[in-house]
PDB file of C-alpha atoms in Angstrom:
ATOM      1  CA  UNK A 265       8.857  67.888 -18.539  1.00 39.00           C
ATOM      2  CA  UNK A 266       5.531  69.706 -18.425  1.00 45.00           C
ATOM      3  CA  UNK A 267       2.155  67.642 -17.264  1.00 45.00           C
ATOM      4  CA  UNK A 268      -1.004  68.101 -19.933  1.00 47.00           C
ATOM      5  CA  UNK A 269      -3.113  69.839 -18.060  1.00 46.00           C
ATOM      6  CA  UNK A 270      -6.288  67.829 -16.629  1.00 46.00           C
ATOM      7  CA  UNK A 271      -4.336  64.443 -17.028  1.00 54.00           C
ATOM      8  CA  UNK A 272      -4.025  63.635 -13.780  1.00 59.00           C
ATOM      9  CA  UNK A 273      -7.188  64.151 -12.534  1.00 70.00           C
ATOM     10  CA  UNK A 274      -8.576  61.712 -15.465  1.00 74.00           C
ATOM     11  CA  UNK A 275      -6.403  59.132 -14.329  1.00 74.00           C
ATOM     12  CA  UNK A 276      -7.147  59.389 -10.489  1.00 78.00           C
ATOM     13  CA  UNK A 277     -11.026  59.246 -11.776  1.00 85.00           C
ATOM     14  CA  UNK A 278     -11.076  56.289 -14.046  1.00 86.00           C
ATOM     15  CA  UNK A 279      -8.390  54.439 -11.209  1.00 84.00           C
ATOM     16  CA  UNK A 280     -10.770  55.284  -8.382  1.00 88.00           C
ATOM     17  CA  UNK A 281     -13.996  53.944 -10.556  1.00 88.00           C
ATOM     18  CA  UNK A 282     -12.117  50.751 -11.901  1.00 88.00           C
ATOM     19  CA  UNK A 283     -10.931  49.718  -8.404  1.00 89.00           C
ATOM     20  CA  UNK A 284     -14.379  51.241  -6.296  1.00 90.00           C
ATOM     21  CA  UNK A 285     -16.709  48.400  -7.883  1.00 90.00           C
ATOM     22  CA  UNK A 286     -14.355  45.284  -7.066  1.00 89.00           C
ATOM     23  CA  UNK A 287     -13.572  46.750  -3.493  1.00 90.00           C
ATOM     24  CA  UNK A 288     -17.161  47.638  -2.301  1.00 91.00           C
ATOM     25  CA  UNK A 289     -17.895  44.267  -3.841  1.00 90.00           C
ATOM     26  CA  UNK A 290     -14.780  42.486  -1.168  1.00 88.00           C
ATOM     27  CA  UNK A 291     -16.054  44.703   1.392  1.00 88.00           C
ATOM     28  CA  UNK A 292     -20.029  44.483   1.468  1.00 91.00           C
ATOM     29  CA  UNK A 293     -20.632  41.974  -0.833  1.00 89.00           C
ATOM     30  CA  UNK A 294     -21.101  39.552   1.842  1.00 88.00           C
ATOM     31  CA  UNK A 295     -23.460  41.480   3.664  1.00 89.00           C
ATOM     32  CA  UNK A 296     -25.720  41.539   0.646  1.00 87.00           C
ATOM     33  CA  UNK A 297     -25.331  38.038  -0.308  1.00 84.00           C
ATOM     34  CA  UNK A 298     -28.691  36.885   1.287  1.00 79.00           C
ATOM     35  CA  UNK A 299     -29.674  33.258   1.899  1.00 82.00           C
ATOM     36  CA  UNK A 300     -28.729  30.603  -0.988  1.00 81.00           C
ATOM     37  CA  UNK A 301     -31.776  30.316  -2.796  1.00 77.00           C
ATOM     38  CA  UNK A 302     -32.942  27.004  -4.606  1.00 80.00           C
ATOM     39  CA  UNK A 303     -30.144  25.560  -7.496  1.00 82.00           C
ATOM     40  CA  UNK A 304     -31.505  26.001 -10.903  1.00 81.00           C
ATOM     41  CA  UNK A 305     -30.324  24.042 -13.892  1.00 85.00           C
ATOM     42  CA  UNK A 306     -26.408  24.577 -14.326  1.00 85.00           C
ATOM     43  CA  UNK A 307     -24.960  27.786 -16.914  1.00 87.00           C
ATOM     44  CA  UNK A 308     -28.535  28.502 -17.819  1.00 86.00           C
ATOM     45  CA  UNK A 309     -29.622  32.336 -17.845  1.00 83.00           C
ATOM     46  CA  UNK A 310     -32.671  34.075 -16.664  1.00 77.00           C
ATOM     47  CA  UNK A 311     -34.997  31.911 -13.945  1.00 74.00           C
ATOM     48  CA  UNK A 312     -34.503  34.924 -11.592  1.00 76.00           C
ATOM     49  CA  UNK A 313     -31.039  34.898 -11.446  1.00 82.00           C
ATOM     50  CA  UNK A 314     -29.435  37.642 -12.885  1.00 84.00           C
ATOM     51  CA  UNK A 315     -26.143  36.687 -14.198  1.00 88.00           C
ATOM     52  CA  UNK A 316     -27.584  33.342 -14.796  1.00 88.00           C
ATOM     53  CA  UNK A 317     -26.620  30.074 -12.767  1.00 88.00           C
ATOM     54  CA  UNK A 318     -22.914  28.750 -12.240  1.00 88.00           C
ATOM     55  CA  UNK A 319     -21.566  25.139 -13.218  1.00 85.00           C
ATOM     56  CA  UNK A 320     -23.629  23.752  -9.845  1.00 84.00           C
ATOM     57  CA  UNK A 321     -26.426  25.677 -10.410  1.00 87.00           C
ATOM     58  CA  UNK A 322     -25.886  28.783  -7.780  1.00 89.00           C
ATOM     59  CA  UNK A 323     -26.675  32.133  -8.469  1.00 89.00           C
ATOM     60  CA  UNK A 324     -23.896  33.951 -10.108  1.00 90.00           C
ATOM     61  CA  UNK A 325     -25.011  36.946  -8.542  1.00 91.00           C
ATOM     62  CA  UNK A 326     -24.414  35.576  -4.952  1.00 90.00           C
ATOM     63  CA  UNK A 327     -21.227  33.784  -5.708  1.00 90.00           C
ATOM     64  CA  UNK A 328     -19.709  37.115  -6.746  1.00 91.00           C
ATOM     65  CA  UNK A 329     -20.779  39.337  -3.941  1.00 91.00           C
ATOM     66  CA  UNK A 330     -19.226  36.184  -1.737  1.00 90.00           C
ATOM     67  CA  UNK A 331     -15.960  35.668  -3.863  1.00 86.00           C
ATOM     68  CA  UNK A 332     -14.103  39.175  -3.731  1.00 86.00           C
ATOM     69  CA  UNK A 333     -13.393  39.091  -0.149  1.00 83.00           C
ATOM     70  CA  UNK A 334     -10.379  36.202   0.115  1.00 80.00           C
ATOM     71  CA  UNK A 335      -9.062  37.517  -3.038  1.00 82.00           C
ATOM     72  CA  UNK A 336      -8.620  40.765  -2.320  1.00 84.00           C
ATOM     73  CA  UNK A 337      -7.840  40.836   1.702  1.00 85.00           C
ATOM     74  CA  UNK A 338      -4.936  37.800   1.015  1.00 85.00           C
ATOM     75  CA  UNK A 339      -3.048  39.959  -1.885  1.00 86.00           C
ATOM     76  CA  UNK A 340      -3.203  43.032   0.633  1.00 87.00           C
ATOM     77  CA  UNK A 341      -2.480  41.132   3.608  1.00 90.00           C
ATOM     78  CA  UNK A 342       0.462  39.545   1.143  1.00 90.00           C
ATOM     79  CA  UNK A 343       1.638  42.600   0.077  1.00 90.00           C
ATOM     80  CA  UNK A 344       1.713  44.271   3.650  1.00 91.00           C
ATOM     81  CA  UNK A 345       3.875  41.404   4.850  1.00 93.00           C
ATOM     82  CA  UNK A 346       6.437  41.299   2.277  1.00 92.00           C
ATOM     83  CA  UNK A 347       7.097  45.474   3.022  1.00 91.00           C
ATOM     84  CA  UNK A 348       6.881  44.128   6.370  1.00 91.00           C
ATOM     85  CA  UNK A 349       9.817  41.754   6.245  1.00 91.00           C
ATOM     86  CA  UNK A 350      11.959  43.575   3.301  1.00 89.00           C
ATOM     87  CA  UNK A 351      12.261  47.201   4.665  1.00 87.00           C
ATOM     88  CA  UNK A 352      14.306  46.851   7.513  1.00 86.00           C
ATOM     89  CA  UNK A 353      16.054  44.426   6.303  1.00 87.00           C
ATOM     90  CA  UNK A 354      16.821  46.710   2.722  1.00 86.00           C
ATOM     91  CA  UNK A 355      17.790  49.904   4.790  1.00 84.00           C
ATOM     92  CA  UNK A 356      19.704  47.808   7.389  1.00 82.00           C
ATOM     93  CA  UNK A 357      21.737  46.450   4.267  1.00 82.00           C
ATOM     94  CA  UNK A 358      22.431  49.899   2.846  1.00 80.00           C
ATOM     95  CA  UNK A 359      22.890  51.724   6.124  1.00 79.00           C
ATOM     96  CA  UNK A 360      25.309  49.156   7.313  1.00 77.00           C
ATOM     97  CA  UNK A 361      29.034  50.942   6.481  1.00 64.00           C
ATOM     98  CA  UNK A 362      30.116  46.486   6.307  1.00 70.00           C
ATOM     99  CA  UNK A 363      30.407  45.128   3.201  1.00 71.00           C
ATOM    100  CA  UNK A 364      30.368  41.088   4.359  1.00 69.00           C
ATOM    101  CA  UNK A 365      27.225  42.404   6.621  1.00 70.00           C
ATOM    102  CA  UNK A 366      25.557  43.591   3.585  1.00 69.00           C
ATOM    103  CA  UNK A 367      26.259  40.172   1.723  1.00 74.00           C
ATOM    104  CA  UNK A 368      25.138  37.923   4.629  1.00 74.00           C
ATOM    105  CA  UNK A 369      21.184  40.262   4.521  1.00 73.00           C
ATOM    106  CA  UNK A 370      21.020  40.132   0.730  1.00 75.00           C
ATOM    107  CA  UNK A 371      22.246  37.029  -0.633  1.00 76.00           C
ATOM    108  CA  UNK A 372      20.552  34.415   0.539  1.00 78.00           C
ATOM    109  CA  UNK A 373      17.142  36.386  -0.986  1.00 80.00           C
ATOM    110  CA  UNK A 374      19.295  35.792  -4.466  1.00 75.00           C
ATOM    111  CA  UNK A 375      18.681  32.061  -3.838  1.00 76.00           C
ATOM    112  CA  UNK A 376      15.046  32.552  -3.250  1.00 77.00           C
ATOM    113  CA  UNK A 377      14.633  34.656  -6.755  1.00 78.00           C
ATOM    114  CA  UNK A 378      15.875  32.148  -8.746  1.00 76.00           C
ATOM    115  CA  UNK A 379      12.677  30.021  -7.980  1.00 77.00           C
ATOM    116  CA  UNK A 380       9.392  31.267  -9.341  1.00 80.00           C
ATOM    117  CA  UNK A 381       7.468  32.839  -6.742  1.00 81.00           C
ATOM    118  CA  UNK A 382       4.469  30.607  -8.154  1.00 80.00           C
ATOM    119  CA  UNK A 383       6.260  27.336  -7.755  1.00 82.00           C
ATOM    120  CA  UNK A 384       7.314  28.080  -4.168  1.00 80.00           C
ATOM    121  CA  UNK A 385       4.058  28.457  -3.734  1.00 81.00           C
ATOM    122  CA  UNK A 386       2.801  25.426  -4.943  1.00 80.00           C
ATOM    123  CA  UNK A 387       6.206  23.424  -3.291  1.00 81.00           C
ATOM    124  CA  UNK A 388       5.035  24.946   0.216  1.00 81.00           C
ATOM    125  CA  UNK A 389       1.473  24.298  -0.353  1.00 77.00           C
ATOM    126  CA  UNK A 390       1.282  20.956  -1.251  1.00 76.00           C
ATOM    127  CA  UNK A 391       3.803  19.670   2.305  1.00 74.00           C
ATOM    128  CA  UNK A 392       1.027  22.238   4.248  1.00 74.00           C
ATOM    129  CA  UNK A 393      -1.889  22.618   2.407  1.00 71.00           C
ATOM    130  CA  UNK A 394      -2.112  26.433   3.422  1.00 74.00           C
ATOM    131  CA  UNK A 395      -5.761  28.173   4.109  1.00 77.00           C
ATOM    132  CA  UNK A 396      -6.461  32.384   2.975  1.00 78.00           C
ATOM    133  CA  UNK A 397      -4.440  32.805   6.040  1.00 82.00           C
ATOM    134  CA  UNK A 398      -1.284  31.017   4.690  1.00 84.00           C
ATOM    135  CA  UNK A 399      -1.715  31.791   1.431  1.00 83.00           C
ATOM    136  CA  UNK A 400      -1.249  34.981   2.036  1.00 87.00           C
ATOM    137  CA  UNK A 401       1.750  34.367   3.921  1.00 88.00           C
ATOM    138  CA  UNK A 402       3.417  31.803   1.026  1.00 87.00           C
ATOM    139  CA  UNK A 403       2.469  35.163  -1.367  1.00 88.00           C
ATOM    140  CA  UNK A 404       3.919  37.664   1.281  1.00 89.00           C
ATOM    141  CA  UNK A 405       7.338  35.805   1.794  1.00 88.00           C
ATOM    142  CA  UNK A 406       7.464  34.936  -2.306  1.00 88.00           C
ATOM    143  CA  UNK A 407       7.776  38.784  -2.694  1.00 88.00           C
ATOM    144  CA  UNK A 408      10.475  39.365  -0.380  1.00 89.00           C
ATOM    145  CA  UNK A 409      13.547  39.393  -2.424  1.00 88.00           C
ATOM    146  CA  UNK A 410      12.177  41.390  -4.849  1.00 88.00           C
ATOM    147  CA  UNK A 411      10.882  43.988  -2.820  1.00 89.00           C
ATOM    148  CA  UNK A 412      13.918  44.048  -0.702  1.00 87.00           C
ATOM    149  CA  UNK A 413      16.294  44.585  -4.024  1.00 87.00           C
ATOM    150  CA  UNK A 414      14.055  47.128  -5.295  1.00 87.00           C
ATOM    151  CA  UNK A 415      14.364  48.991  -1.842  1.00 85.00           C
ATOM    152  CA  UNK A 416      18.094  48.599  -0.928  1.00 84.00           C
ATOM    153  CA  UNK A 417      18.396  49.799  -4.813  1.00 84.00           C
ATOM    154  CA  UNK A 418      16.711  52.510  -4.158  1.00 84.00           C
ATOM    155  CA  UNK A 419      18.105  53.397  -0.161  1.00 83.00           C
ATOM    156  CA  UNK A 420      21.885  53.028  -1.037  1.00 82.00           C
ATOM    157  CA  UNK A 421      22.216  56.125  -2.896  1.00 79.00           C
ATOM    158  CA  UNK A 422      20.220  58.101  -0.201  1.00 78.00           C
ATOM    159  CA  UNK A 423      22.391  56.233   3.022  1.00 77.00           C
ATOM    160  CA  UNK A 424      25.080  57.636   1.478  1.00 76.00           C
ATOM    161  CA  UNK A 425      24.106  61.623   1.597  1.00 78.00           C
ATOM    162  CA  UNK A 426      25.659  63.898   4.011  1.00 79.00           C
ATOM    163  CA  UNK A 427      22.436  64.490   6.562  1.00 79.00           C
ATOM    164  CA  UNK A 428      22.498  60.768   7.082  1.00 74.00           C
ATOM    165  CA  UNK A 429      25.840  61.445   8.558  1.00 73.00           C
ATOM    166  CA  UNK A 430      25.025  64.201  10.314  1.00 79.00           C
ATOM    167  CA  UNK A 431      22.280  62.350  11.890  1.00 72.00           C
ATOM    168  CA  UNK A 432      24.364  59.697  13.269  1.00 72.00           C
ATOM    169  CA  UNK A 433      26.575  62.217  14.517  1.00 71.00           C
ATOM    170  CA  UNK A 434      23.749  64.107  16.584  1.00 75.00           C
ATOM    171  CA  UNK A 435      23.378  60.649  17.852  1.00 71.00           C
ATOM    172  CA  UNK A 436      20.141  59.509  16.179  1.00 73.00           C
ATOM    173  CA  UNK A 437      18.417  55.877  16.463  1.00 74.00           C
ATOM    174  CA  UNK A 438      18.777  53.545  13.502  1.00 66.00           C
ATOM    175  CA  UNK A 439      15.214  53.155  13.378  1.00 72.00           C
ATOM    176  CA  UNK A 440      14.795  57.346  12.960  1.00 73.00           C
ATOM    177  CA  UNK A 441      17.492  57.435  10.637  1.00 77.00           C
ATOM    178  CA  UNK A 442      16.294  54.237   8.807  1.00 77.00           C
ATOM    179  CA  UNK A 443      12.588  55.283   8.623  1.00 75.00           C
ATOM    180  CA  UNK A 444      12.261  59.137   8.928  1.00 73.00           C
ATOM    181  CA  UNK A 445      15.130  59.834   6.573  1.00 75.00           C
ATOM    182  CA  UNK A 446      15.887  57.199   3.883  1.00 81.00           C
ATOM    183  CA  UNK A 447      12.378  55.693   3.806  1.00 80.00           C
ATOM    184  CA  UNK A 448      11.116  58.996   3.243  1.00 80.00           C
ATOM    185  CA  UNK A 449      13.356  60.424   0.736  1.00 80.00           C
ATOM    186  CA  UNK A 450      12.888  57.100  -1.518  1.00 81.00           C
ATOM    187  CA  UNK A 451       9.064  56.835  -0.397  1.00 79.00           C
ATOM    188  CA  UNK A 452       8.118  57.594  -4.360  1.00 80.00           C
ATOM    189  CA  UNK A 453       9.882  54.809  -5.624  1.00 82.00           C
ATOM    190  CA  UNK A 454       8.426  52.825  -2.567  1.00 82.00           C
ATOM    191  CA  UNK A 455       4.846  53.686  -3.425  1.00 79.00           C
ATOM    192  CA  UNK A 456       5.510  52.923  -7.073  1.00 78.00           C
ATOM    193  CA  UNK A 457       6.788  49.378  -6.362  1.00 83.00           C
ATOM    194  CA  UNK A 458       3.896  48.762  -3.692  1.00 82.00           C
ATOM    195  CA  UNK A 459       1.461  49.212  -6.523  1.00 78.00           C
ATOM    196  CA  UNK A 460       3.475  46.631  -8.752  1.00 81.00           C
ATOM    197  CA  UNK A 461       3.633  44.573  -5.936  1.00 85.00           C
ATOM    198  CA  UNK A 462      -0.136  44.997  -5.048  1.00 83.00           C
ATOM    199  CA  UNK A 463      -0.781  43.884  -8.329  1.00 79.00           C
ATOM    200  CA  UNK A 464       1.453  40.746  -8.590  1.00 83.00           C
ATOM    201  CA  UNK A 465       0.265  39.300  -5.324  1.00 85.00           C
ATOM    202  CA  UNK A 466      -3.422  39.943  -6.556  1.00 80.00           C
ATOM    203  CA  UNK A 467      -2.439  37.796  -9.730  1.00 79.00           C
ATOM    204  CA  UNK A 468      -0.582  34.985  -7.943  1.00 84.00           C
ATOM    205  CA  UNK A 469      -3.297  34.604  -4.830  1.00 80.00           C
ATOM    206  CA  UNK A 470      -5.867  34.344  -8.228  1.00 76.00           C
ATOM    207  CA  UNK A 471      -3.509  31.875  -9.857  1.00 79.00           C
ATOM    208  CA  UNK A 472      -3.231  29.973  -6.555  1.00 80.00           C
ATOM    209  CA  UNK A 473      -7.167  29.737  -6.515  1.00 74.00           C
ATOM    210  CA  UNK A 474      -7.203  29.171  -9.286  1.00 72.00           C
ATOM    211  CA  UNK A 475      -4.930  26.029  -8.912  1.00 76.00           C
ATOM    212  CA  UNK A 476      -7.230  25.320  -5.934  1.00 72.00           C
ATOM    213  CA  UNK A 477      -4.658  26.331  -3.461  1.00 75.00           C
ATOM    214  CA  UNK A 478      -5.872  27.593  -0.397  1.00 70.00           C
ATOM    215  CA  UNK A 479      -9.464  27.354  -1.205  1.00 70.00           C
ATOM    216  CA  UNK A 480     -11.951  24.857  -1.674  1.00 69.00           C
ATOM    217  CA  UNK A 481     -12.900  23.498  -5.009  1.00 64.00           C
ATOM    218  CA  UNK A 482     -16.554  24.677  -4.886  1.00 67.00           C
ATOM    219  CA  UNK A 483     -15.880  28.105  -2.667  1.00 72.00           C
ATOM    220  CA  UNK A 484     -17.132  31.144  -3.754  1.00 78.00           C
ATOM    221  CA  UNK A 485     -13.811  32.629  -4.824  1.00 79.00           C
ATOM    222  CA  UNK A 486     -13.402  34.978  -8.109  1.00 83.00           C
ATOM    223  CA  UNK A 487     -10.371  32.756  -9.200  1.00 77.00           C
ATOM    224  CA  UNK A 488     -12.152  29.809  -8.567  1.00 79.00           C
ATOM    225  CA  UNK A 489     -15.669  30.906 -10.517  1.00 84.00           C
ATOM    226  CA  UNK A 490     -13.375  31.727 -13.408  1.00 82.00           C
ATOM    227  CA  UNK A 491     -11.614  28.238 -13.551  1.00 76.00           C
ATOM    228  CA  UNK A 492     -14.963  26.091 -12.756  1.00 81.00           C
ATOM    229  CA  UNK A 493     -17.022  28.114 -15.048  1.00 86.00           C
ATOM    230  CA  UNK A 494     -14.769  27.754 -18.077  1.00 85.00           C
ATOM    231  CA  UNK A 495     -16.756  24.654 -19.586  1.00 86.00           C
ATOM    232  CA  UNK A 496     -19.726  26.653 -19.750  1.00 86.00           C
ATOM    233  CA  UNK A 497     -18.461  30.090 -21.167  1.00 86.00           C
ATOM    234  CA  UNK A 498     -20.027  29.563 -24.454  1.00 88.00           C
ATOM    235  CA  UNK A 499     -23.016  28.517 -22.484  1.00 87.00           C
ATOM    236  CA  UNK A 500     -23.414  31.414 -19.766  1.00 88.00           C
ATOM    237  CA  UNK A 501     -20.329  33.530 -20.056  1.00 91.00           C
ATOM    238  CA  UNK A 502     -21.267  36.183 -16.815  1.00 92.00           C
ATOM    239  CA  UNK A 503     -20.248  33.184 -14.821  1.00 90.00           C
ATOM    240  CA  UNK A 504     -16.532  33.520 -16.358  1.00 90.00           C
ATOM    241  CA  UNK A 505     -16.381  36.918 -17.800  1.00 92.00           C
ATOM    242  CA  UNK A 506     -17.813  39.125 -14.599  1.00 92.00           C
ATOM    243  CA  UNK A 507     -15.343  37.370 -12.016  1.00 89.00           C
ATOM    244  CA  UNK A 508     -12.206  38.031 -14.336  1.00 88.00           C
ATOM    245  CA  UNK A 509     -13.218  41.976 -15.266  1.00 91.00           C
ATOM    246  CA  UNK A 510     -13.285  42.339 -11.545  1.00 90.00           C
ATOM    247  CA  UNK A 511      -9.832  41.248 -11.328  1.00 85.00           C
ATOM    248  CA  UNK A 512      -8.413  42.784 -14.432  1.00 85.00           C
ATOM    249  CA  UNK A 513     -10.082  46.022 -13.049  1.00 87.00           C
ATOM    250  CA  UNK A 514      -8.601  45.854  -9.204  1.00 86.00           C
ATOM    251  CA  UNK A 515      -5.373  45.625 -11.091  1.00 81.00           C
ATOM    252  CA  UNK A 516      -5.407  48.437 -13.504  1.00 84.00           C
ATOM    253  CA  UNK A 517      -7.128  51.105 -11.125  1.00 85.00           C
ATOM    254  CA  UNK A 518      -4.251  50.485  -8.451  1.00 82.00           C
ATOM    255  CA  UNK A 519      -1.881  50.937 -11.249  1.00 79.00           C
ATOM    256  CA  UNK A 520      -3.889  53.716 -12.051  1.00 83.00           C
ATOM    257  CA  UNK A 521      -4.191  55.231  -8.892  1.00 83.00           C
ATOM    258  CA  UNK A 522      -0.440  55.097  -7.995  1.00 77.00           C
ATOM    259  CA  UNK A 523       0.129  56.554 -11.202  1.00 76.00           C
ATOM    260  CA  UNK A 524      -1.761  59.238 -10.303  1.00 76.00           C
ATOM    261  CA  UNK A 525      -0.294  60.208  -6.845  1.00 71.00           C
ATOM    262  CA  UNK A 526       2.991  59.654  -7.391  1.00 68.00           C
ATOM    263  CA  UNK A 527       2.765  62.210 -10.685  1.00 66.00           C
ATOM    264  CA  UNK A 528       0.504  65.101  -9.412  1.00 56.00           C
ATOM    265  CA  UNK A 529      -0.506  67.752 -11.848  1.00 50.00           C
ATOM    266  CA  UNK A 530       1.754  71.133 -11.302  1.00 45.00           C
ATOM    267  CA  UNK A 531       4.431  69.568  -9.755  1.00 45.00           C
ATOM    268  CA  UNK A 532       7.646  68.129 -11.377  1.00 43.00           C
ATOM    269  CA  UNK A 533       8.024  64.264  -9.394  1.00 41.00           C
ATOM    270  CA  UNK A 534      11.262  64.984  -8.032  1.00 41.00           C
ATOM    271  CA  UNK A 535      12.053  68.645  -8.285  1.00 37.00           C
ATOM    272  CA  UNK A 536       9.607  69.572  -6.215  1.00 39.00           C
ATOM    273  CA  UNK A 537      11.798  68.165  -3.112  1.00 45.00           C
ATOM    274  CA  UNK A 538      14.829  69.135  -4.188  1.00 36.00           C
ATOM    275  CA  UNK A 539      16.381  70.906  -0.758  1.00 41.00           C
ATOM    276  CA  UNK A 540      13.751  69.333   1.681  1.00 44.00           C
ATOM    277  CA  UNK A 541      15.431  65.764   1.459  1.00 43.00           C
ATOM    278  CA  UNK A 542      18.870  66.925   2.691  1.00 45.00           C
ATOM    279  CA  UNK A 543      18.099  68.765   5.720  1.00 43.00           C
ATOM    280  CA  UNK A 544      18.403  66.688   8.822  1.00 43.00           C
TER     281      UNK A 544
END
């Protein structure tokens, strides 16, 4: 099927602007946050403060250049794990040539989807009460066995070409054959679920804060400025409604932006490798 031309390049634009603002904000926000000035009078607007004053009082302004950073570093540190733990594990199952080996990597993960990734969460949390640290762990390992069925899915029809053969009979490692071959010829379908899984982990480490897991009640979290803010949104909505576009828009630019690479304009997704994924 043929692209419309200039497509693309829109959608790479408005991905990179939706997810620049909420990023820089993570990144440097900090930085720029300043000393804590003096508490005004709680959801009131104006007074100096820009986006008004939160349900304590604090700057709005502040609290959002402070509350990107634990939001957005513990989905990608989530997401990193969870590709972390469920490749090799994926290609091991569908390189292995034994079927009971194959059932003894991938079905104990079936156990593990049947509970929602949210409510392990919360089960683990409230035995450990986790910090960003181990949040981001509880998020990584909740996305396991859905990253690793999406990947052996995806690695069984490629393990079973004829270069992967041929590799083992020149004698190649696992881990060359493993990485260098299958992980490359699936790596679009890899990128794709990465930015699904990018944006699930950024929704469940919100829903966590939200839920006051892993943060404090009062910290300066996105999440958390949306829940404590909610009495007042009638009253001062920036405190509610800036915290929650930032979200919304971290999640639709990476959608965006995968989008976007993994469907370049003026060349067909998977045509244009036809030939180069076969040759050892």
């Amino acid at each position: 099927m043929r692209r419309r031309p200039g497509r693309g390049p829109g959608k790479y634009a408005l991905g990179l602007a939706l997810v620049a603002v909420p990023l820089l904000l993570a990144l440097f926000g900090p930085l720029l946050a300043g000393e804590p000035g003096p508490r005004g009078v709680s959801f009131t607007a104006g007074g100096g403060h820009w986006l008004g004053t939160d349900f304590t009082g604090r700057d709005v302004w502040r609290q959002v250049l402070l509350g990107g950073r634990s939001v957005v570093l513990v989905a990608l540190a989530a997401t990193a794990l969870a590709y972390a733990l469920a490749l090799p594990l994926a290609l091991g199952a569908a390189l292995t040539g034994r079927a009971w080996l194959q059932e003894l990597l991938l079905r104990p993960l079936d156990v593990l989807i049947a509970v929602p990734s949210l409510l392990l969460v919360l089960l683990v949390a409230t035995a450990l009460e986790p910090g960003p640290a181990g949040l981001a762990v509880l998020v990584g390992v909740a996305a396991v066995p859905d990253v690793a069925r999406v990947v052996h899915a995806a690695a069984v029809e490629a393990a079973s070409r004829p270069v992967v053969e041929a590799l083992r009979l020149h004698g190649e490692s696992w881990w060359a054959i493993a990485f260098d071959q299958v992980a490359r010829t699936v790596r679009r379908t890899l990128a794709a679920d990465a930015g699904t899984r990018l944006v699930g982990a950024l929704y469940l480490v919100a829903t966590a804060a939200f839920l006051g897991v892993g943060v404090q009640p009062d910290a300066a979290d996105w999440a958390v400025m949306v829940d404590r803010n909610r009495p007042g949104l009638f009253l001062q909505p920036w405190a509610v409604v800036v915290p929650a576009l930032l979200v919304a828009g971290l999640s639709t630019g990476t959608n965006l932006l995968f989008d976007a690479a993994l469907h370049r304009p003026g060349r067909a997704p998977e045509a244009a490798d036809l030939g180069k994924e076969d040759r050892p």
